[in-house]
Short mmCIF file of C-alpha atoms and ligand atoms in Angstrom, two decimals:
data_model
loop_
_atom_site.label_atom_id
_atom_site.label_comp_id
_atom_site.label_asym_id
_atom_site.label_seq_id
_atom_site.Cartn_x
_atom_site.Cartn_y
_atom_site.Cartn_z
CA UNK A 1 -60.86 -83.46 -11.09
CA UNK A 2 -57.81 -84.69 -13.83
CA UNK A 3 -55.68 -82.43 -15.91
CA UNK A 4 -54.13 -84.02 -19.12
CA UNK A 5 -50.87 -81.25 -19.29
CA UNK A 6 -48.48 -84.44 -19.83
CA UNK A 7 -49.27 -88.06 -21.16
CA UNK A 8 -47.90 -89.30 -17.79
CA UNK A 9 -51.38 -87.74 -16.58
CA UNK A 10 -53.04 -91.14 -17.41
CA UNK A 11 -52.10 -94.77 -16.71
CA UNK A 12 -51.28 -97.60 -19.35
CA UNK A 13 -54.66 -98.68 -19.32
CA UNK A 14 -56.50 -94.89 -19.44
CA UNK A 15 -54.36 -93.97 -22.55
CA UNK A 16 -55.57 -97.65 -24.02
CA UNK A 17 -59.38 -96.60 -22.78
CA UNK A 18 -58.73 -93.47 -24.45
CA UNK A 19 -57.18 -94.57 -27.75
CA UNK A 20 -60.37 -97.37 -27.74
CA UNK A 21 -63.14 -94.98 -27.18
CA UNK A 22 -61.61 -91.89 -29.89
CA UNK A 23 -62.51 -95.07 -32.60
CA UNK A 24 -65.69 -95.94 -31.08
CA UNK A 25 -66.54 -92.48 -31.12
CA UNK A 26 -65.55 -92.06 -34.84
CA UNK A 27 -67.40 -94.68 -36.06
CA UNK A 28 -70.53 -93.40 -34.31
CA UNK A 29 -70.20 -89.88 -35.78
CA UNK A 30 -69.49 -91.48 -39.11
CA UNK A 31 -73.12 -93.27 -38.73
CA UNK A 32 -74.30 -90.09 -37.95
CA UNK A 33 -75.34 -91.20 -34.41
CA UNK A 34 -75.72 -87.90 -32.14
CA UNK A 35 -73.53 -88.16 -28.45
CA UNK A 36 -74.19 -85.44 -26.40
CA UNK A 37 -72.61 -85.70 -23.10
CA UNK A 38 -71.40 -82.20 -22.82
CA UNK A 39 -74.36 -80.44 -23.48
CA UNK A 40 -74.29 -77.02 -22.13
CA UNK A 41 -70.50 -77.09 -21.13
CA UNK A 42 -68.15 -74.76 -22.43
CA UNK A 43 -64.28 -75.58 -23.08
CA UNK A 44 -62.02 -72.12 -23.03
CA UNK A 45 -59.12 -72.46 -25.60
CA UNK A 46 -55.67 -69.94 -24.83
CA UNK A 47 -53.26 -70.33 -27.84
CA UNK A 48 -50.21 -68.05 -27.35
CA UNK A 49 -49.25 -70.28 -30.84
CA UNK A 50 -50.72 -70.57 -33.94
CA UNK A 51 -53.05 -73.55 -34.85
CA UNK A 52 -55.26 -75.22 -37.59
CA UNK A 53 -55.68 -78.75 -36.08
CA UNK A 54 -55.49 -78.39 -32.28
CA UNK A 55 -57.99 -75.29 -32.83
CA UNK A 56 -60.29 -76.80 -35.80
CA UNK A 57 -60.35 -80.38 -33.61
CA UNK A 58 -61.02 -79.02 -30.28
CA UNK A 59 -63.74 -76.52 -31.42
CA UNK A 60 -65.79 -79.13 -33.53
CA UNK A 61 -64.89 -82.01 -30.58
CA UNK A 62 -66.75 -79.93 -28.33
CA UNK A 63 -69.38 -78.92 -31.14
CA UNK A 64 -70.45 -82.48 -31.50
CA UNK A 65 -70.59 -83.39 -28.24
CA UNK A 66 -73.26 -80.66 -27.66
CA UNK A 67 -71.35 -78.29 -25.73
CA UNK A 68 -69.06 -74.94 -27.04
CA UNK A 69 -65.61 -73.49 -27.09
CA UNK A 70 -64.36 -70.23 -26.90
CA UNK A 71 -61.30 -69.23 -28.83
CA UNK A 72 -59.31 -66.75 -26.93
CA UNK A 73 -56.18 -65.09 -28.35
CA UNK A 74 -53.96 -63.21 -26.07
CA UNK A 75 -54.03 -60.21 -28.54
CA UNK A 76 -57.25 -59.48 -27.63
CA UNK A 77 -57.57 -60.87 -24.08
CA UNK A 78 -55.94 -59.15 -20.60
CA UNK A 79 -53.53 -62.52 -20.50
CA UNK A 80 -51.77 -60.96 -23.59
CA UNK A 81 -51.63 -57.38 -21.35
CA UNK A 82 -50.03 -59.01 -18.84
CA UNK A 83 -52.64 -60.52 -16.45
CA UNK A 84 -51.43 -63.09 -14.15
CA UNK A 85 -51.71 -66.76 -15.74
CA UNK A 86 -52.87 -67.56 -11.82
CA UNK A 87 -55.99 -64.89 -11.72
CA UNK A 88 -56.59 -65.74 -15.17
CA UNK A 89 -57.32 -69.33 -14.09
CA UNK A 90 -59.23 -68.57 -11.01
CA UNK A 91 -61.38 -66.35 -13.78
CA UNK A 92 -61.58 -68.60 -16.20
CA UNK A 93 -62.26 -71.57 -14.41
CA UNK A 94 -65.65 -70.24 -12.49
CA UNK A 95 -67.33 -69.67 -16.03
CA UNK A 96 -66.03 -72.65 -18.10
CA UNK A 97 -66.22 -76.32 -18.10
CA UNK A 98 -62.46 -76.96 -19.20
CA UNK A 99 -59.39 -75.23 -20.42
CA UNK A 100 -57.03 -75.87 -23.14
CA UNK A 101 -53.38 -74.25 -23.27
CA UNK A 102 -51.32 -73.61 -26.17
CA UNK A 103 -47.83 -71.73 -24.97
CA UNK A 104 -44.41 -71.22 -24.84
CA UNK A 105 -43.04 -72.37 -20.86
CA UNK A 106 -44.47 -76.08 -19.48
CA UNK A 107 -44.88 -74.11 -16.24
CA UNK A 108 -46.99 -71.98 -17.75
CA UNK A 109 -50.05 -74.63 -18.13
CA UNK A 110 -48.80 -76.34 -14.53
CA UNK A 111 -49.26 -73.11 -12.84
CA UNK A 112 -52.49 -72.54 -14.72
CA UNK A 113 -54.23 -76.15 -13.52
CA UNK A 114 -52.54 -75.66 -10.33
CA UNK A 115 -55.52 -72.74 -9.84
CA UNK A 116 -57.71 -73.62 -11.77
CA UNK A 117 -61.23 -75.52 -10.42
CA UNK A 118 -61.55 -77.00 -14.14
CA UNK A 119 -59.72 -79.52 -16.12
CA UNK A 120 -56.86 -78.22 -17.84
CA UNK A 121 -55.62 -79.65 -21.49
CA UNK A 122 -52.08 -78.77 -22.33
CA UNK A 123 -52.73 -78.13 -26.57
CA UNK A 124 -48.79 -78.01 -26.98
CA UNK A 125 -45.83 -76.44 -24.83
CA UNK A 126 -42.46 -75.96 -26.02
CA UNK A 127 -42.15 -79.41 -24.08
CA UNK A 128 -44.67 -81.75 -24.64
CA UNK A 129 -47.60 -82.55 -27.75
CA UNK A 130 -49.59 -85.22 -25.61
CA UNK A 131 -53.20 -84.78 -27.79
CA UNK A 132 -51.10 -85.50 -30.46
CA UNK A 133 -49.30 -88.33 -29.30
CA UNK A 134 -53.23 -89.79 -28.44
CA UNK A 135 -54.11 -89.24 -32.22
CA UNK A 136 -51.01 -90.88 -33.33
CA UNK A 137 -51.50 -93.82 -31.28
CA UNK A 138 -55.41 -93.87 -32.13
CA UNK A 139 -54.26 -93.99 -35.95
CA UNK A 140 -51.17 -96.74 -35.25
CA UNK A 141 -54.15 -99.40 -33.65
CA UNK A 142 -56.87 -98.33 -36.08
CA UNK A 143 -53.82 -99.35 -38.89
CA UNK A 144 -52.20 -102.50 -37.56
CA UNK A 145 -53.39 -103.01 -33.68
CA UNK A 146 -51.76 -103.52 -30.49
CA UNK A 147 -48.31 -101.11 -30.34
CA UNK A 148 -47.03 -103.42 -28.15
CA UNK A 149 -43.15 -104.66 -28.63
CA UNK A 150 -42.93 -102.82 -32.07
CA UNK A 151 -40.42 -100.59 -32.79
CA UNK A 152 -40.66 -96.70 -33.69
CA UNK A 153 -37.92 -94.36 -35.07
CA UNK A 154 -37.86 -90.75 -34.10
CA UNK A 155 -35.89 -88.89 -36.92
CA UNK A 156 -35.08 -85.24 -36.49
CA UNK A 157 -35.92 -82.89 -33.68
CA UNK A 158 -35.66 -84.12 -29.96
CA UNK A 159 -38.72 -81.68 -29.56
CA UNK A 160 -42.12 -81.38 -27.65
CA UNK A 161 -43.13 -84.29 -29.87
CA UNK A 162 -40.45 -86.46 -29.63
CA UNK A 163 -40.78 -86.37 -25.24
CA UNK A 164 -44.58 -86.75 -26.01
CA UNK A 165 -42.97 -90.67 -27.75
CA UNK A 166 -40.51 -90.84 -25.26
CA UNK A 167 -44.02 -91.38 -22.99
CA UNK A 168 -45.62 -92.97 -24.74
CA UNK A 169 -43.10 -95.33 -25.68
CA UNK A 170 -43.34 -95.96 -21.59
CA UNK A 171 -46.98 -95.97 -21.42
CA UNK A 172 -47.98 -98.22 -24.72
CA UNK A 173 -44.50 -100.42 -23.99
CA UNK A 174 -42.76 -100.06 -27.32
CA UNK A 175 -39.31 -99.29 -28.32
CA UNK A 176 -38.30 -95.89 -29.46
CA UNK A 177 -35.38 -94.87 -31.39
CA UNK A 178 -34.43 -91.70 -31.84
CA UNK A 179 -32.01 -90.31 -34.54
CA UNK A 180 -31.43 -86.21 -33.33
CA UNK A 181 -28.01 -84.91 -34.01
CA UNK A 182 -25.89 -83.96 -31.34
CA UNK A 183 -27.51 -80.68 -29.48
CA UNK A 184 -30.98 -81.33 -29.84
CA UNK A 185 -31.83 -84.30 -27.84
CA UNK A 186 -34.76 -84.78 -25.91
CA UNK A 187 -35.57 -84.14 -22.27
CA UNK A 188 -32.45 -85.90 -20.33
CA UNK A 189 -34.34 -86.82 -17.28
CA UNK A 190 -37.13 -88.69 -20.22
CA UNK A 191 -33.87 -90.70 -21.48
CA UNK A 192 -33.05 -91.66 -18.33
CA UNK A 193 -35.80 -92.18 -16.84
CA UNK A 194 -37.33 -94.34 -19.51
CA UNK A 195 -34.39 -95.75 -20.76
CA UNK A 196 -35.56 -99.53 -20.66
CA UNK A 197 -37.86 -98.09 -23.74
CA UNK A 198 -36.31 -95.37 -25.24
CA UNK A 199 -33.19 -94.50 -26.37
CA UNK A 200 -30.48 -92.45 -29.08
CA UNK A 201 -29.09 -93.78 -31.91
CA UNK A 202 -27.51 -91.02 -33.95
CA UNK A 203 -27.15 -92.66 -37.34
CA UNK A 204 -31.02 -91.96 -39.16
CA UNK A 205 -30.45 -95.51 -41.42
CA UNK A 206 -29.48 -97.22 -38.68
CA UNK A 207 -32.20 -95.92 -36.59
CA UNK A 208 -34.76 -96.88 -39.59
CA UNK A 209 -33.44 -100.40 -40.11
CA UNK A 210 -36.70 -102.50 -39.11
CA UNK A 211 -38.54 -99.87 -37.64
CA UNK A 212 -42.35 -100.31 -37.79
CA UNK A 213 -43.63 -96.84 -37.63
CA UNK A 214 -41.83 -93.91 -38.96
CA UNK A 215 -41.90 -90.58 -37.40
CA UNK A 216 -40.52 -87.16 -37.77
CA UNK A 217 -41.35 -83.19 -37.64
CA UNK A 218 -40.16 -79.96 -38.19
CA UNK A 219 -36.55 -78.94 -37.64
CA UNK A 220 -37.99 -75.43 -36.09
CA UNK A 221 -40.72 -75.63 -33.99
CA UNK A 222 -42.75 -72.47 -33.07
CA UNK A 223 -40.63 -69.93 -31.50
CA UNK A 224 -37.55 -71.10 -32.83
CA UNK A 225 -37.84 -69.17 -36.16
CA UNK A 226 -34.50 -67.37 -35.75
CA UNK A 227 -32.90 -70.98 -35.52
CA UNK A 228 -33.74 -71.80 -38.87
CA UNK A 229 -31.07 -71.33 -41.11
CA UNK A 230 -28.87 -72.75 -38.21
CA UNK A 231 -31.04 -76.05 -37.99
CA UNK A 232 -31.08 -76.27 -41.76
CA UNK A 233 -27.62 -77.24 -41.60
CA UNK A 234 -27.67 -79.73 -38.65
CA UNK A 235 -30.23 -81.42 -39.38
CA UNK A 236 -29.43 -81.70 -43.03
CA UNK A 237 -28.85 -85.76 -42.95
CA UNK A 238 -32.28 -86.12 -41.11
CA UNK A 239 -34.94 -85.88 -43.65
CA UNK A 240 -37.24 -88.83 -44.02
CA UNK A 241 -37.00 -90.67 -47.75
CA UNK A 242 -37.21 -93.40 -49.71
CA UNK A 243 -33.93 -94.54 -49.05
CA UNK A 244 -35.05 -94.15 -45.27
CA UNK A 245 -38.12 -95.92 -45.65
CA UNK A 246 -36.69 -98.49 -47.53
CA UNK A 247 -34.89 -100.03 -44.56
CA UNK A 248 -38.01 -99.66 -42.80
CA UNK A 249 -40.55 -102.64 -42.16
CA UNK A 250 -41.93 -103.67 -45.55
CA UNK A 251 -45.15 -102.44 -44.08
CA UNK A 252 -43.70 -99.42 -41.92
CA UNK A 253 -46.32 -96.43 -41.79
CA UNK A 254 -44.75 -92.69 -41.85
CA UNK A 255 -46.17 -90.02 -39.51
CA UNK A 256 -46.03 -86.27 -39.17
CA UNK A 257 -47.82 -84.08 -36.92
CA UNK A 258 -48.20 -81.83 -39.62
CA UNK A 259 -47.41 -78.89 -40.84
CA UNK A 260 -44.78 -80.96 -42.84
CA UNK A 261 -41.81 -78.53 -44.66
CA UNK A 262 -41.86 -81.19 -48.01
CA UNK A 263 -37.99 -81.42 -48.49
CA UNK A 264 -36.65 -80.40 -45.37
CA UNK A 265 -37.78 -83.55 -42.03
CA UNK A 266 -39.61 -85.40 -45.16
CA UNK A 267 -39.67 -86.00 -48.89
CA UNK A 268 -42.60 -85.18 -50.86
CA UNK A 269 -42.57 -88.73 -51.76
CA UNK A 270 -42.74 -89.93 -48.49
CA UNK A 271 -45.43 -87.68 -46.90
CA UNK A 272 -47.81 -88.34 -50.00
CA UNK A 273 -46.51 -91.88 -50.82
CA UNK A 274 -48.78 -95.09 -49.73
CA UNK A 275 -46.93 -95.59 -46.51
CA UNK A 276 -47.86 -92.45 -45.09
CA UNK A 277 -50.97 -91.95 -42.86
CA UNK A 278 -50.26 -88.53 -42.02
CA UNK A 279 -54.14 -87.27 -42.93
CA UNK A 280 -55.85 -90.02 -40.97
CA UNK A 281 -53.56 -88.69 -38.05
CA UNK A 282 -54.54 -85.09 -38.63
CA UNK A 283 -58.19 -86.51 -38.73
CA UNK A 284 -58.01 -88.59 -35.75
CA UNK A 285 -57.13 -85.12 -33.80
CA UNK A 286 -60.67 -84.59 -33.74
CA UNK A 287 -62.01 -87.99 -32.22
CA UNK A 288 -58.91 -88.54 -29.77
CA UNK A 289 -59.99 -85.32 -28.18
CA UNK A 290 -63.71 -86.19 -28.30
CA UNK A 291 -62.74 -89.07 -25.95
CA UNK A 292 -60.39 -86.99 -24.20
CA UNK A 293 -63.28 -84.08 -23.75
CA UNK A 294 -65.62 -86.73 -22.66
CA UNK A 295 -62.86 -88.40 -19.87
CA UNK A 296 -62.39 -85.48 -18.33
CA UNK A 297 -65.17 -82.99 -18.45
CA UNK A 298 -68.18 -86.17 -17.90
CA UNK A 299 -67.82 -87.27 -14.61
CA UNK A 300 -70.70 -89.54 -14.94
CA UNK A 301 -69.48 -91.14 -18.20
N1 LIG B 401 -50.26 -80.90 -35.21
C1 LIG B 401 -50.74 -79.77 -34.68
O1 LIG B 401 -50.80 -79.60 -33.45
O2 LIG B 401 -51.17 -78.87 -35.60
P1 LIG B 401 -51.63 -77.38 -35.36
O3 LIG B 401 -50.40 -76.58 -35.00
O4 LIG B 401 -52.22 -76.96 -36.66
O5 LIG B 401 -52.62 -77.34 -34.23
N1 LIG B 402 -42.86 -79.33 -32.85
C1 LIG B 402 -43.84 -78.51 -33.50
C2 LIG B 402 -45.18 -79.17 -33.49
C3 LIG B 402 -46.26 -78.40 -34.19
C4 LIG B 402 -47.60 -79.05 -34.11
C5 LIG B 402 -43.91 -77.16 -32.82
O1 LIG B 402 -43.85 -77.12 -31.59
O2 LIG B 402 -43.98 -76.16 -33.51
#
């Protein structure tokens, strides 16, 4: 039984499987071919966050691979009363298929798989994104191939997303830039540990210069809503333009998790302009997870 609560959950050639198969998958959905390989299994979904894509994705992923999912919000489930994440899992996990997190604390979806008999997804912690680092990557090699060697800029936030690159960076074997200002780095023991692909470099222009993919996201992620006004200032030299992207690769793409704030991490110019793939990522949520669904949930795939 495999988890997926971190991108370091698969190896170099699983996330390459994965990133393969999400396409393969597309394009048989989009010739209306029927896969049903989940039939009859159920996928529980826990957001303690709000959602559009993870939930929308997840819930027609499972949908069209002929099994369900249950949306279950902790306003109107015993986790949000207080019941133990660990007897929630043993629950859980004895009536569904698969689990997907959305919280607050890492820990929270490590202690969660650690009793759980199911797969566990992690659907975004304050720490790591790693379905929508698969999307991204799904959307870089459906654009312009092999990731291999090229080199990505991280401008803004040293957040859940930017760790979730830091990994990947590792995993796919690209470079990784990242322009945060000083306080809001990523993960130390990421830096360090994959340092040989990923590293800081304060100045956002100088960290554009060449880059070949463009990424950024909000200056407050969820739970951080009191930082606001504070992070509006800091990270007031970090939004992604023209004059950004026009040190970029000629043919640099932009990404963006989405929701995008349009004049705050990125220009409305930028996030609708031609580099900018941003809805084929969004899309792409959907058939990453499909593959992702079908990895771990169809043992006899
Ligand atoms: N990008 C992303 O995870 O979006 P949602 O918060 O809408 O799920
Ligand atoms: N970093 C953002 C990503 C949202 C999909 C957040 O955690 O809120």
């Amino acid at each position: 039984m495999r988890h997926f609560l971190s991108l370091l959950d698969c190896s170099s050639d699983e996330l390459r499987y994965l990133i393969e198969r999400a396409t393969f998958l597309k394009n048989g959905q989009r010739e209306g071919r029927l896969h049903h390989p989940l039939k009859g299994k159920t996928l529980g979904m826990i957001f303690e966050k709000s959602s559009t894509r993870t939930r929308v994705s997840f819930e027609v992923g499972m949908l069209q691979l002929g099994g369900h999912a249950l949306f279950l919000s902790p306003r109107d489930t015993q986790l949000g009363r207080g019941e133990p994440v660990e007897d929630t899992a043993r629950v859980l996990s004895r009536m569904v298929d698969g689990v997907m997190i959305r919280t607050f604390e890492h820990d929270k979806v490590e202690r969660f798989a650690a009793y759980s008999q199911v797969p566990v997804i992690n659907g975004l912690t304050d720490q790591e994104h790693p379905c929508q680092i698969l999307a991204d990557m799904q959307t870089w090699f459906e654009q312009r191939g092999d990731i291999r060697g090229r080199r990505v800029a991280w401008i803004g936030d040293g957040n859940n997303m930017c760790n979730s690159y830091i990994q990947a960076a590792a995993l796919l074997d690209f470079e990784l830039q990242i322009a945060c200002p000083q306080g809001y780095e990523p993960a130390a023991e990421l830096l360090d540990k994959y340092r040989a692909h990923a590293h800081i470099e304060r100045d956002p222009l100088r960290c554009a210069t060449g880059a070949d993919l463009i990424v950024t996201d909000v200056w407050a992620s969820m739970g951080q809503e009191e930082e606001q006004a504070i992070r509006r200032r800091a990270f007031a030299d970090y939004i992604v333009d023209q004059r950004l992207m026009a040190v970029a690769a000629a043919d640099a793409l932009f990404m963006h998790c989405l929701p995008a704030h349009r004049e705050e991490e990125v220009s409305t110019a930028v996030l609708e302009g031609p580099q900018s793939v941003v809805w084929e990522e969004a899309e792409n949520r959907l058939h990453a997870q499909k593959a992702l669904l079908e990895f771990l949930l169809n043992p006899a795939r």
